[in-house]
PDB file of C-alpha atoms and ligand atoms in Angstrom:
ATOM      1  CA  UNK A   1      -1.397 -38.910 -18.123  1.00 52.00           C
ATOM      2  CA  UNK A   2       0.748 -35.292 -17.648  1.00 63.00           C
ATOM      3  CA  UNK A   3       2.828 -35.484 -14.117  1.00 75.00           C
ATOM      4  CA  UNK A   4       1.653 -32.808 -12.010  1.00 94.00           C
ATOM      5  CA  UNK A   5       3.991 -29.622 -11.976  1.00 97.00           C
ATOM      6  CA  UNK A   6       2.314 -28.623  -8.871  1.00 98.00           C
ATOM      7  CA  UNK A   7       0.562 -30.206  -6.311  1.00 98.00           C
ATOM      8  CA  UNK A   8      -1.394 -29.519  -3.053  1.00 98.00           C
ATOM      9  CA  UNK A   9      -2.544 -32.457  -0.835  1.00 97.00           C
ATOM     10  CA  UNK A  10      -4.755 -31.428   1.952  1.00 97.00           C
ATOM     11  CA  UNK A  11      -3.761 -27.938   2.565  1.00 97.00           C
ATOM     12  CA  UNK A  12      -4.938 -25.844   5.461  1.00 97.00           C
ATOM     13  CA  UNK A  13      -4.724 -22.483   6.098  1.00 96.00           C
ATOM     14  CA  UNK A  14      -5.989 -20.561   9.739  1.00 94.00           C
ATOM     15  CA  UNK A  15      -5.800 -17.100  10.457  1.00 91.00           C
ATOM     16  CA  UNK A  16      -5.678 -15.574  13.702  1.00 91.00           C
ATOM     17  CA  UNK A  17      -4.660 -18.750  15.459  1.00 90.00           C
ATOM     18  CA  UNK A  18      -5.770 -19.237  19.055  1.00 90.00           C
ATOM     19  CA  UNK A  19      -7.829 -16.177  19.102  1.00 93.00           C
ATOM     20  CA  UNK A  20     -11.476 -15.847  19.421  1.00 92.00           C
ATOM     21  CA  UNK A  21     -11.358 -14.810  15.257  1.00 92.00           C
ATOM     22  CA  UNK A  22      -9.625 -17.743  14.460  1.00 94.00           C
ATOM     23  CA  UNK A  23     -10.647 -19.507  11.092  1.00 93.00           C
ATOM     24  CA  UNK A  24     -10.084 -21.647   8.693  1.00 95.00           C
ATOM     25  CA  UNK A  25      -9.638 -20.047   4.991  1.00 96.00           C
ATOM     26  CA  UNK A  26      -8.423 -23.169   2.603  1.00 97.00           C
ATOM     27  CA  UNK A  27     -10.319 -26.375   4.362  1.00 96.00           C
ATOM     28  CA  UNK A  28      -8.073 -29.061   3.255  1.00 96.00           C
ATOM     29  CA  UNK A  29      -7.432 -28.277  -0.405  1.00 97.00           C
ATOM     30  CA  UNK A  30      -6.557 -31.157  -2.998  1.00 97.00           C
ATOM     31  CA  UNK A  31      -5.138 -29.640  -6.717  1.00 97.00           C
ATOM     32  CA  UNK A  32      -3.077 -31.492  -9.048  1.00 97.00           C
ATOM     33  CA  UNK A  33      -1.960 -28.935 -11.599  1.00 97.00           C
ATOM     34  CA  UNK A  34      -1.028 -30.442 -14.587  1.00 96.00           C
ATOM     35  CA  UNK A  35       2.415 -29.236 -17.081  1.00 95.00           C
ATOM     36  CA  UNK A  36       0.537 -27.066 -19.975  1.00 95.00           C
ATOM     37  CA  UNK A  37      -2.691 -26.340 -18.032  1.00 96.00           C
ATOM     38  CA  UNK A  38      -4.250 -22.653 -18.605  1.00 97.00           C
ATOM     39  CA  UNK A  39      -6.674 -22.857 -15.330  1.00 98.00           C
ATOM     40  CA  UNK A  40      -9.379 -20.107 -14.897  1.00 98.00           C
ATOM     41  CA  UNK A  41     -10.471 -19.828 -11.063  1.00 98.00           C
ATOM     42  CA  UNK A  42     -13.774 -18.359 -10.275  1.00 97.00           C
ATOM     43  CA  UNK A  43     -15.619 -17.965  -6.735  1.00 95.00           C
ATOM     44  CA  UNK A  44     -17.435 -15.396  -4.261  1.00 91.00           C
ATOM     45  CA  UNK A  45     -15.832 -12.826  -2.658  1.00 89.00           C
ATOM     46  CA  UNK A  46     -14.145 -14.376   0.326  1.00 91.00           C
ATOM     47  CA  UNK A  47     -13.900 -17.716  -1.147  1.00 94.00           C
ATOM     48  CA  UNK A  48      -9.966 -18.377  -1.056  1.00 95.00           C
ATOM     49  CA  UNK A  49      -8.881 -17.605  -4.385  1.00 96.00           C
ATOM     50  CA  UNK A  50      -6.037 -15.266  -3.651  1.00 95.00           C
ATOM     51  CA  UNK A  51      -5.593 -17.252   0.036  1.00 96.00           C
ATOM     52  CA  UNK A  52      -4.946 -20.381  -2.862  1.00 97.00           C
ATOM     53  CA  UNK A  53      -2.505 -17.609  -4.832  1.00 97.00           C
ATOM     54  CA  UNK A  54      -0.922 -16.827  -1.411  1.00 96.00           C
ATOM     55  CA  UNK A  55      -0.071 -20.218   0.105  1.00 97.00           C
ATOM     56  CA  UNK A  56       1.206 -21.482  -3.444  1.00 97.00           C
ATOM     57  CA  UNK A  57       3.378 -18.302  -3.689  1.00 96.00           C
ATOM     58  CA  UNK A  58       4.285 -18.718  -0.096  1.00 96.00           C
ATOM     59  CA  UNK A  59       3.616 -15.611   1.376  1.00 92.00           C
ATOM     60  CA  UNK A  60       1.157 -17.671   3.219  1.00 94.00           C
ATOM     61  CA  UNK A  61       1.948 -20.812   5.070  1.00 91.00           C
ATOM     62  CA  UNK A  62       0.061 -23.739   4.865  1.00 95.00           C
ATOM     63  CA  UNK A  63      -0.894 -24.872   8.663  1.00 95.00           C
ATOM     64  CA  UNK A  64      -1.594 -28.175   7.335  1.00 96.00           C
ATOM     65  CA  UNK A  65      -0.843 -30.335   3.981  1.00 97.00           C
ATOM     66  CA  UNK A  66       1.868 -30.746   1.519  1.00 97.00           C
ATOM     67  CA  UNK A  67       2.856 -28.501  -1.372  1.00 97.00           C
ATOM     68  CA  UNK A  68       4.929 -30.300  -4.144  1.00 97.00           C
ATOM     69  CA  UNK A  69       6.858 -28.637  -7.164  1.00 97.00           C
ATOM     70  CA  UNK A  70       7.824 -31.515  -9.620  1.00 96.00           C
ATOM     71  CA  UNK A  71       7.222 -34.208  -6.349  1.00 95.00           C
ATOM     72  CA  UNK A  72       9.790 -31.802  -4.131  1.00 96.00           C
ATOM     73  CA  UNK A  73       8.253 -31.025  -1.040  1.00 97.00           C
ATOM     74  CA  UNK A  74       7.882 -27.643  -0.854  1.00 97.00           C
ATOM     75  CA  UNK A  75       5.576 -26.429   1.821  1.00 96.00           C
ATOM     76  CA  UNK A  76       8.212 -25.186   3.827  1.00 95.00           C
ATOM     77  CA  UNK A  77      10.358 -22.928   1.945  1.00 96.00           C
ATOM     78  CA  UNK A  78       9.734 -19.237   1.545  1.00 94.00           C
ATOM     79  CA  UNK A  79       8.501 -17.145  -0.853  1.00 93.00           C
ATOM     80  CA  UNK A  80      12.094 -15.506  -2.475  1.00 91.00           C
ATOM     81  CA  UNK A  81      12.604 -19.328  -3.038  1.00 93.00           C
ATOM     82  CA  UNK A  82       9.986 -20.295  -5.346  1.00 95.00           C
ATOM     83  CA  UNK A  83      10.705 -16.951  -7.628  1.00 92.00           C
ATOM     84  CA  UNK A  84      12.945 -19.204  -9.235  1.00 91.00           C
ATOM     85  CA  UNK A  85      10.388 -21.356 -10.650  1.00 94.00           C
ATOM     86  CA  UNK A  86       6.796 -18.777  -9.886  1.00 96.00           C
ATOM     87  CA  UNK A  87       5.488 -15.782 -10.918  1.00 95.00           C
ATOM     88  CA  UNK A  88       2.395 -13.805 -10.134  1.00 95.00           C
ATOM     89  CA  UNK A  89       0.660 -10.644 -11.616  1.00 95.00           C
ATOM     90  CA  UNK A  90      -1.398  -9.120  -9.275  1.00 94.00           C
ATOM     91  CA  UNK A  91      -4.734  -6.577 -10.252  1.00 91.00           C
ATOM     92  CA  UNK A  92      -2.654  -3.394  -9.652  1.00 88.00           C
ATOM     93  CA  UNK A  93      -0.479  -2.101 -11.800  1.00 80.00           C
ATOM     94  CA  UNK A  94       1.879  -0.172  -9.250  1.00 84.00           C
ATOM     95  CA  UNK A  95       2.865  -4.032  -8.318  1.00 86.00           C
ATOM     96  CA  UNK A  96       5.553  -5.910  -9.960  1.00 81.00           C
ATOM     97  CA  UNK A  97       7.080  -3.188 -11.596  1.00 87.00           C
ATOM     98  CA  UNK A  98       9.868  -0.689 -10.548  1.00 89.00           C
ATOM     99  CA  UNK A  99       8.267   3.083 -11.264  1.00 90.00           C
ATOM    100  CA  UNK A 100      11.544   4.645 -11.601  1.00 92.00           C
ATOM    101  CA  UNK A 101      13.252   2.283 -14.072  1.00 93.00           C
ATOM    102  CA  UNK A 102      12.620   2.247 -17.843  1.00 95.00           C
ATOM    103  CA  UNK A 103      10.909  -0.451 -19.484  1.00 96.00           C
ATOM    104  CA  UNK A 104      13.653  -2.020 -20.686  1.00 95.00           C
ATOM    105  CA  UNK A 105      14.965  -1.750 -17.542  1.00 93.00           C
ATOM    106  CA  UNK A 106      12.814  -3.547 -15.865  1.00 94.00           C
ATOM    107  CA  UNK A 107      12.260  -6.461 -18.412  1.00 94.00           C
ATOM    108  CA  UNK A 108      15.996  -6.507 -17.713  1.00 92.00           C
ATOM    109  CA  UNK A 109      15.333  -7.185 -14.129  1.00 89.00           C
ATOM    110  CA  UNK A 110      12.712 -10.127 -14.883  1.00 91.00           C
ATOM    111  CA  UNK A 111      15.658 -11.766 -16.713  1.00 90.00           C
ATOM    112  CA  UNK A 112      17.236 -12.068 -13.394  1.00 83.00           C
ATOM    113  CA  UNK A 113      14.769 -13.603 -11.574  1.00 78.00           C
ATOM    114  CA  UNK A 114      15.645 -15.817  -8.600  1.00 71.00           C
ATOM    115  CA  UNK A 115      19.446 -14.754  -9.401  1.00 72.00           C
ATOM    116  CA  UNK A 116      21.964 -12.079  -7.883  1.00 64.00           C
ATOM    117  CA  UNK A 117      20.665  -8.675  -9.690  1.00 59.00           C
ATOM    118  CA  UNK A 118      23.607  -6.780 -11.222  1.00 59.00           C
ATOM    119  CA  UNK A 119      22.232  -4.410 -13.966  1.00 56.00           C
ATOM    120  CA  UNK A 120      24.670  -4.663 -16.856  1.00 58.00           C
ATOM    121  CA  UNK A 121      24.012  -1.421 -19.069  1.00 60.00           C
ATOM    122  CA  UNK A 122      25.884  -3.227 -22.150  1.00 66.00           C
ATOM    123  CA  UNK A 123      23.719  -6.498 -21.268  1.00 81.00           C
ATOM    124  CA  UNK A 124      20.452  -3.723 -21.478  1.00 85.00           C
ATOM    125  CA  UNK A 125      22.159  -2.369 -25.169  1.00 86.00           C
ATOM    126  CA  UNK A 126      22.405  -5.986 -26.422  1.00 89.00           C
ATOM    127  CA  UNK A 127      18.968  -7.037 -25.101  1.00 92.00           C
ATOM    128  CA  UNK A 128      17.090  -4.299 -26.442  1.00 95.00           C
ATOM    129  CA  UNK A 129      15.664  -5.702 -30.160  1.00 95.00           C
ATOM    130  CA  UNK A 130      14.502  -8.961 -27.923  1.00 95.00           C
ATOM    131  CA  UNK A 131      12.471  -6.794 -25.737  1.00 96.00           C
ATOM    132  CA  UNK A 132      11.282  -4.503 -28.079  1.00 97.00           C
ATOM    133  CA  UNK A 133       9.789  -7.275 -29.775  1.00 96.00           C
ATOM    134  CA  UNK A 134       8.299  -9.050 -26.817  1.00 95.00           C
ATOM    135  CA  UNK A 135       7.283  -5.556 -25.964  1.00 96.00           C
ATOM    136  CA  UNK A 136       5.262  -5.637 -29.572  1.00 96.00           C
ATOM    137  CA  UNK A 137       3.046  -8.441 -28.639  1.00 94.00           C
ATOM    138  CA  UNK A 138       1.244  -6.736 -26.379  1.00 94.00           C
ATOM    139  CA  UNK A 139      -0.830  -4.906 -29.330  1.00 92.00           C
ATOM    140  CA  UNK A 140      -0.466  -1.513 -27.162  1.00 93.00           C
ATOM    141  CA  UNK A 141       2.424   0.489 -28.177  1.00 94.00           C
ATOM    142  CA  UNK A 142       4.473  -0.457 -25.346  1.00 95.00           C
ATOM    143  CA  UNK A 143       7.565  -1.313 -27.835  1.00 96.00           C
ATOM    144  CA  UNK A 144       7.796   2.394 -28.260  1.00 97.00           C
ATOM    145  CA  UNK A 145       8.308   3.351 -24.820  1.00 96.00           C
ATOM    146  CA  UNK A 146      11.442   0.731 -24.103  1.00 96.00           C
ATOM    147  CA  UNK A 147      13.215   4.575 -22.219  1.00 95.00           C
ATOM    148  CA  UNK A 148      10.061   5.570 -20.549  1.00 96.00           C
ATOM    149  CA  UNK A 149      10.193   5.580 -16.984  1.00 95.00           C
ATOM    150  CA  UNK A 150       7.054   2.773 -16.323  1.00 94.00           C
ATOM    151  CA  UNK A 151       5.352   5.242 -13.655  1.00 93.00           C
ATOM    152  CA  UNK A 152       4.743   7.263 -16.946  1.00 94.00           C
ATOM    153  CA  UNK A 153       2.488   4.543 -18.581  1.00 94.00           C
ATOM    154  CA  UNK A 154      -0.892   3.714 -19.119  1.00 92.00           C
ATOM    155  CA  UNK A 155      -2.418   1.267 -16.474  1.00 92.00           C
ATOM    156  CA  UNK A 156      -2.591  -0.768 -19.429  1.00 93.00           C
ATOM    157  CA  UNK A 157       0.716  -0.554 -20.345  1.00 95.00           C
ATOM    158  CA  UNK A 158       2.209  -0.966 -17.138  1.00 94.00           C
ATOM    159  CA  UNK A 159       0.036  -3.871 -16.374  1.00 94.00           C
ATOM    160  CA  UNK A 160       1.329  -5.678 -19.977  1.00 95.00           C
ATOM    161  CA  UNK A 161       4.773  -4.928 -18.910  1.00 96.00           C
ATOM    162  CA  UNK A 162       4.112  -6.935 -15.354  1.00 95.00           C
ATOM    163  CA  UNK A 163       2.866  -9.981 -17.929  1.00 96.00           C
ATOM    164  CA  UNK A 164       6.036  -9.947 -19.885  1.00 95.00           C
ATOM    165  CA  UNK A 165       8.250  -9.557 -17.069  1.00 95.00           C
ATOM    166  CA  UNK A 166       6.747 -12.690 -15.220  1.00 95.00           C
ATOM    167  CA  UNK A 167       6.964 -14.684 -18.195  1.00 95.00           C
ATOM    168  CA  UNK A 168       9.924 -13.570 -19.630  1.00 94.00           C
ATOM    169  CA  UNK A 169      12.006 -16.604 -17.805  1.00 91.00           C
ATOM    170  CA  UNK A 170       9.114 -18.869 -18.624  1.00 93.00           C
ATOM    171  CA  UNK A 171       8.918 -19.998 -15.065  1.00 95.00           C
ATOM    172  CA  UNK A 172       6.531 -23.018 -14.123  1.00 96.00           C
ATOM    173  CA  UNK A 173       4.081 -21.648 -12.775  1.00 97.00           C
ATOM    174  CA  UNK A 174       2.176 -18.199 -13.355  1.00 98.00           C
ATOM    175  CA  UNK A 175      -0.661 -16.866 -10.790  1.00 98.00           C
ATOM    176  CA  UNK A 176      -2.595 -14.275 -12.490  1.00 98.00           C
ATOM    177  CA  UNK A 177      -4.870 -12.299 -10.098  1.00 96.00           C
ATOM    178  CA  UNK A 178      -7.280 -11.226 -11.481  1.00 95.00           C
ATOM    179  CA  UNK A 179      -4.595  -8.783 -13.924  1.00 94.00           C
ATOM    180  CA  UNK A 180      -6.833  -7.385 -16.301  1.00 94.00           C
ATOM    181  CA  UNK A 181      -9.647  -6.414 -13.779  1.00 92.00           C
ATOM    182  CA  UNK A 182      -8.154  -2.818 -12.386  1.00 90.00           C
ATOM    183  CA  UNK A 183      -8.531  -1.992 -16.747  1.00 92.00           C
ATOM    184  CA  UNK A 184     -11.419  -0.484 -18.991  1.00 92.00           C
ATOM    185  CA  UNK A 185     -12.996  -2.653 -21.103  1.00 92.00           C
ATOM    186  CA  UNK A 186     -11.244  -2.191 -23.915  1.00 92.00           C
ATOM    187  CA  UNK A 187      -7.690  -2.114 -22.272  1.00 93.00           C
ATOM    188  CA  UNK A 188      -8.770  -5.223 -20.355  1.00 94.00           C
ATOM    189  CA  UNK A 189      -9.382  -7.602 -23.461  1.00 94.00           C
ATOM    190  CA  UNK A 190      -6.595  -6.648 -25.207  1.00 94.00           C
ATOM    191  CA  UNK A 191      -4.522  -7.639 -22.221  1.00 95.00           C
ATOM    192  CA  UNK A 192      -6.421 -11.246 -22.024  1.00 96.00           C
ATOM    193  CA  UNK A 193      -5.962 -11.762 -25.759  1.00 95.00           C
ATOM    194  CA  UNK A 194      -1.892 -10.999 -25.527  1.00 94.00           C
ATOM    195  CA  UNK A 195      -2.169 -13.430 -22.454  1.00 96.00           C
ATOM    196  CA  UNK A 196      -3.730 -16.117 -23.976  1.00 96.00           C
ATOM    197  CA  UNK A 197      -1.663 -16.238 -27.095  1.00 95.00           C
ATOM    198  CA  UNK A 198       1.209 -16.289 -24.633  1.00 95.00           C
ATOM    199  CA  UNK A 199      -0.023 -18.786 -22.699  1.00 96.00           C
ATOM    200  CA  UNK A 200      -1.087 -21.468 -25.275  1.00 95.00           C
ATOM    201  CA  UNK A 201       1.751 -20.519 -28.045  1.00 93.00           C
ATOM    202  CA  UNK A 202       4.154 -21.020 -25.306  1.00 93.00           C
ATOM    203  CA  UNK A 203       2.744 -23.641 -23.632  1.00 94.00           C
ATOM    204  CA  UNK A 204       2.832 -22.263 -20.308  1.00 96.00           C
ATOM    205  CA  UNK A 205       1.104 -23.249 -17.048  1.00 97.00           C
ATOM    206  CA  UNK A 206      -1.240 -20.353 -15.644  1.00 98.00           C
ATOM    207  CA  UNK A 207      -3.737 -20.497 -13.191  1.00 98.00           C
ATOM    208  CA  UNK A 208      -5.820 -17.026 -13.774  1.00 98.00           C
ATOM    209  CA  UNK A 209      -8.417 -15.888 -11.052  1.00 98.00           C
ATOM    210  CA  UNK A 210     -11.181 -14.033 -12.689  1.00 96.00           C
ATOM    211  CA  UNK A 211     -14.846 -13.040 -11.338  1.00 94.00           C
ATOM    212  CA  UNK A 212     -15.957 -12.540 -15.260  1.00 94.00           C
ATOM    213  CA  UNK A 213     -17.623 -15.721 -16.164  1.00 95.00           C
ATOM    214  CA  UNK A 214     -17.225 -15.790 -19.778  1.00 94.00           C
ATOM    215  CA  UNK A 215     -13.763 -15.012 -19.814  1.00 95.00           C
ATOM    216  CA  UNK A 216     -13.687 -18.017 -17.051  1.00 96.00           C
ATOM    217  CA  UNK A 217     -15.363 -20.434 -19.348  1.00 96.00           C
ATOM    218  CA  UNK A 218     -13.887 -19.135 -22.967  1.00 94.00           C
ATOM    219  CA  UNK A 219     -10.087 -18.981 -21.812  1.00 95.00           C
ATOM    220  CA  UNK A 220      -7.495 -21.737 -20.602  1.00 95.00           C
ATOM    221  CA  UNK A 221      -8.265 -25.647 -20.278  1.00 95.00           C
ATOM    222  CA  UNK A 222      -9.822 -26.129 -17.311  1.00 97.00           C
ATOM    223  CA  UNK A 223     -12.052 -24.538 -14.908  1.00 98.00           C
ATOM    224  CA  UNK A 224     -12.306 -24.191 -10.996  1.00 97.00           C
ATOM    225  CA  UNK A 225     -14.905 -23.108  -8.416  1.00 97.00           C
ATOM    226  CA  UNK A 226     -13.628 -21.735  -5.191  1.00 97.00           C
ATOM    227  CA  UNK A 227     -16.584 -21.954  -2.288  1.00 95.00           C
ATOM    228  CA  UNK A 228     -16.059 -21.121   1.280  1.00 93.00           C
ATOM    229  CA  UNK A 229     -12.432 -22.580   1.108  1.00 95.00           C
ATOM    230  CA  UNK A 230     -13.253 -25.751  -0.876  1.00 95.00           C
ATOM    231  CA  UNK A 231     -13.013 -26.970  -4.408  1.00 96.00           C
ATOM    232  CA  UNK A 232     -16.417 -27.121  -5.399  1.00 94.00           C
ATOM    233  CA  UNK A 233     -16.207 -27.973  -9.195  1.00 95.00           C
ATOM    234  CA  UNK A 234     -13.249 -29.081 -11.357  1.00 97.00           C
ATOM    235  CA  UNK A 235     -13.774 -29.095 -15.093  1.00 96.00           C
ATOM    236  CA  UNK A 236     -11.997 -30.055 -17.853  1.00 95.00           C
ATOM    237  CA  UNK A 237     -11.967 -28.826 -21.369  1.00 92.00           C
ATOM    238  CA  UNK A 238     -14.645 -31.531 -22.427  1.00 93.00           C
ATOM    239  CA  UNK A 239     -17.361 -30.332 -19.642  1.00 94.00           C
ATOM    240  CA  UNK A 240     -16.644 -27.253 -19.928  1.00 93.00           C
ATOM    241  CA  UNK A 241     -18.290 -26.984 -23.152  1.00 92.00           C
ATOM    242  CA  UNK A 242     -21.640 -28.090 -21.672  1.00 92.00           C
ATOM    243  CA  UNK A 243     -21.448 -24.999 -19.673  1.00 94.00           C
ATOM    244  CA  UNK A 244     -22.860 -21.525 -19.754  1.00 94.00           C
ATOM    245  CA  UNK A 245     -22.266 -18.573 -17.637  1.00 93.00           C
ATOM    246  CA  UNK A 246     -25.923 -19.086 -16.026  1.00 93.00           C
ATOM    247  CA  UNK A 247     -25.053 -22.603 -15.240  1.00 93.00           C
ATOM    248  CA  UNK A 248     -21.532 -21.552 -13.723  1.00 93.00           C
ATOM    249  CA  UNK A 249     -23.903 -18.885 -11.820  1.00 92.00           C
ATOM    250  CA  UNK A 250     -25.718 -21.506  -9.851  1.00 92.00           C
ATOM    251  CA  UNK A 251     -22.631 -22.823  -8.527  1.00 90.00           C
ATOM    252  CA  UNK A 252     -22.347 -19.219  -6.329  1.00 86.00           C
ATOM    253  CA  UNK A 253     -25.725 -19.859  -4.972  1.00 82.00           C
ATOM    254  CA  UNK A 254     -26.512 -21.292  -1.521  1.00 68.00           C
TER     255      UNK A 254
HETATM  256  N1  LIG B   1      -4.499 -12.660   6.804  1.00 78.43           N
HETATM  257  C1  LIG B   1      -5.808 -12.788   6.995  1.00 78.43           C
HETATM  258  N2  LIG B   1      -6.354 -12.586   8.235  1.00 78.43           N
HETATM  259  C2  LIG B   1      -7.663 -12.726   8.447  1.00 78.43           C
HETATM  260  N3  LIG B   1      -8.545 -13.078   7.507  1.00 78.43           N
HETATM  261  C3  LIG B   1      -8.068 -13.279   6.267  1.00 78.43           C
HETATM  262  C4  LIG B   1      -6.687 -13.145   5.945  1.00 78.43           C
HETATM  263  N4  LIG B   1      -6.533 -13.406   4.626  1.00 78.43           N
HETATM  264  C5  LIG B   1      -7.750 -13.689   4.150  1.00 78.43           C
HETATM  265  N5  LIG B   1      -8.679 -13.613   5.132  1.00 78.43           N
HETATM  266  C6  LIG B   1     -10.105 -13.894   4.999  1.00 78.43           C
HETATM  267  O1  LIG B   1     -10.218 -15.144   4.337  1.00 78.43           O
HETATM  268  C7  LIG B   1     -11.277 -15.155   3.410  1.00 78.43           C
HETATM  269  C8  LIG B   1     -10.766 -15.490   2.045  1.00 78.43           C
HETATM  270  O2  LIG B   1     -10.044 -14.385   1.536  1.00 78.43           O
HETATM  271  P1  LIG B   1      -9.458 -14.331   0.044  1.00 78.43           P
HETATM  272  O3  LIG B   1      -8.839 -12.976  -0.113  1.00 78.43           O
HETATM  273  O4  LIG B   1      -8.598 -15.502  -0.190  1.00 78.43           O
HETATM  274  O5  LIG B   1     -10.784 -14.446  -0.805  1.00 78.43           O
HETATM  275  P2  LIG B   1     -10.983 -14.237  -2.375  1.00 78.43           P
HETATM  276  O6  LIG B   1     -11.711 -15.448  -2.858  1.00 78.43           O
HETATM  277  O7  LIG B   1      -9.697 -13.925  -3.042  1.00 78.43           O
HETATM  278  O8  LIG B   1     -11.952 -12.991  -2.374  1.00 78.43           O
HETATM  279  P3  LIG B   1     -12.101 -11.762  -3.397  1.00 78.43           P
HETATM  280  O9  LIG B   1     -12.859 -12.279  -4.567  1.00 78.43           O
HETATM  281  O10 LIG B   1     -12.897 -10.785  -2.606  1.00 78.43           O
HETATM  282  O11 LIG B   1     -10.732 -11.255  -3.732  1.00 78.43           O
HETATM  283  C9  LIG B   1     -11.930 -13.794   3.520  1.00 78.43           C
HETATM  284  O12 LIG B   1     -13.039 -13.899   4.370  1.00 78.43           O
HETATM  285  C10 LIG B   1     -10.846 -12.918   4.094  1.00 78.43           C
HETATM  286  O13 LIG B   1     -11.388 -11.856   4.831  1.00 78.43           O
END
């Protein structure tokens, strides 16, 4: 049995509190997320999938429940605190990367994660074949624009450089929001291959929101459904292999 890297027991989240709009978003949420898990998260629009991403990353308090990292209790401290061990790659590609710096640059800044950020020019000179060749995996050419300003790239690019650069510490846990969905087609499978060989060469803990179904039920180890702020299925690799995109469907309905 794998310990749980991450745990929520009963978490709560309202909005709006005492007002006539109040509500409840997460209704008491129970997720034991195991060391090595590759979790695809699917649901309807509105169901608490980036509410989930929120409250784990702590930009969002839980008004009720427990968060654990590693058994710590958690719940309570903020989100600058849990960079040290979290990272999260969100759809756009303007987010989680610095425009004006270089790619290098900024890979140079993910190295410093959850540390006091001094940018060492000599550190950049000495780091530079490393990156370049983490850079490579990517299968899109960013490895040959390590002195390009990133507001210069290609969605695509940019968006592979926010994948390095929150796994570049290999922190615990990685929330992928729905990263590849802002991309063309084309762009947007490359970018889930590159993450999946990451993922599962490294052995890395993800959890990756997606509202594609196949990519929900052919990536990662494990599959949940997000309803109305509740954890309406949780499947493992074994039952997920009785399942098809048309039986994940029904699980939307009603
Ligand atoms: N800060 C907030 N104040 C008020 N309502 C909120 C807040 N954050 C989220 N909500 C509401 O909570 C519900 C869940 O939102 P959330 O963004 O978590 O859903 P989601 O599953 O990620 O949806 P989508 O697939 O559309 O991104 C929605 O109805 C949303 O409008």
């Amino acid at each position: 049995m794998n310990k749980p890297i991450l745990e929520l027991q009963g978490v709560k989240t309202i909005v709006n509190k005492g007002t006539s709009s109040e509500t409840t978003i997460l209704k008491g949420l129970n997720l034991k997320i195991n060391e090595g898990d590759f979790i695809t998260i699917v649901g309807t629009n509105g169901a608490g999938k980036s509410t989930l991403f929120n409250v784990i990353g702590g930009n969002l308090h839980a008004d009720e429940g427990k968060i654990l990292h590693n058994g710590q209790d958690i719940t309570n401290t903020t989100e600058e605190q849990r960079t040290a061990f979290l990272s999260r790659v969100f759809q756009d590609p303007k987010l989680g990367t610095a425009a004006r710096m270089t790619v290098a640059e900024n890979m140079l800044l993910a190295t410093k994660r959850g540390e006091r950020r001094h940018l060492i020019p000599r550190k950049l000179k000495s780091n530079m074949d490393r990156f370049t060749k983490l850079a490579a995996t990517m299968n899109n050419g960013l490895e040959n624009r390590m002195n390009t300003a990133t507001g210069a790239l290609s969605g695509g690019q940019r968006q592979a450089l926010s994948f390095l650069m929150a796994t570049i510490k290999r922190p615990d846990v990685i929330l992928l929001d729905e990263h590849t969905a802002a991309l063309d087609p084309h762009t947007s499978l490359n970018l889930l291959h590159a993450t999946n060989e990451r993922i599962t060469k490294d052995h890395l803990t993800a959890l990756m929101i997606t509202h594609n179904l196949e990519d929900a039920l052919e990536y990662g180890n494990r599959l949940i459904v997000l309803k109305d702020g509740e954890i309406k299925a949780d499947f493992n690799a074994e039952q997920r292999k009785s399942l098809t995109p048309e039986k994940l469907y029904t699980y939307f309905e009603g």
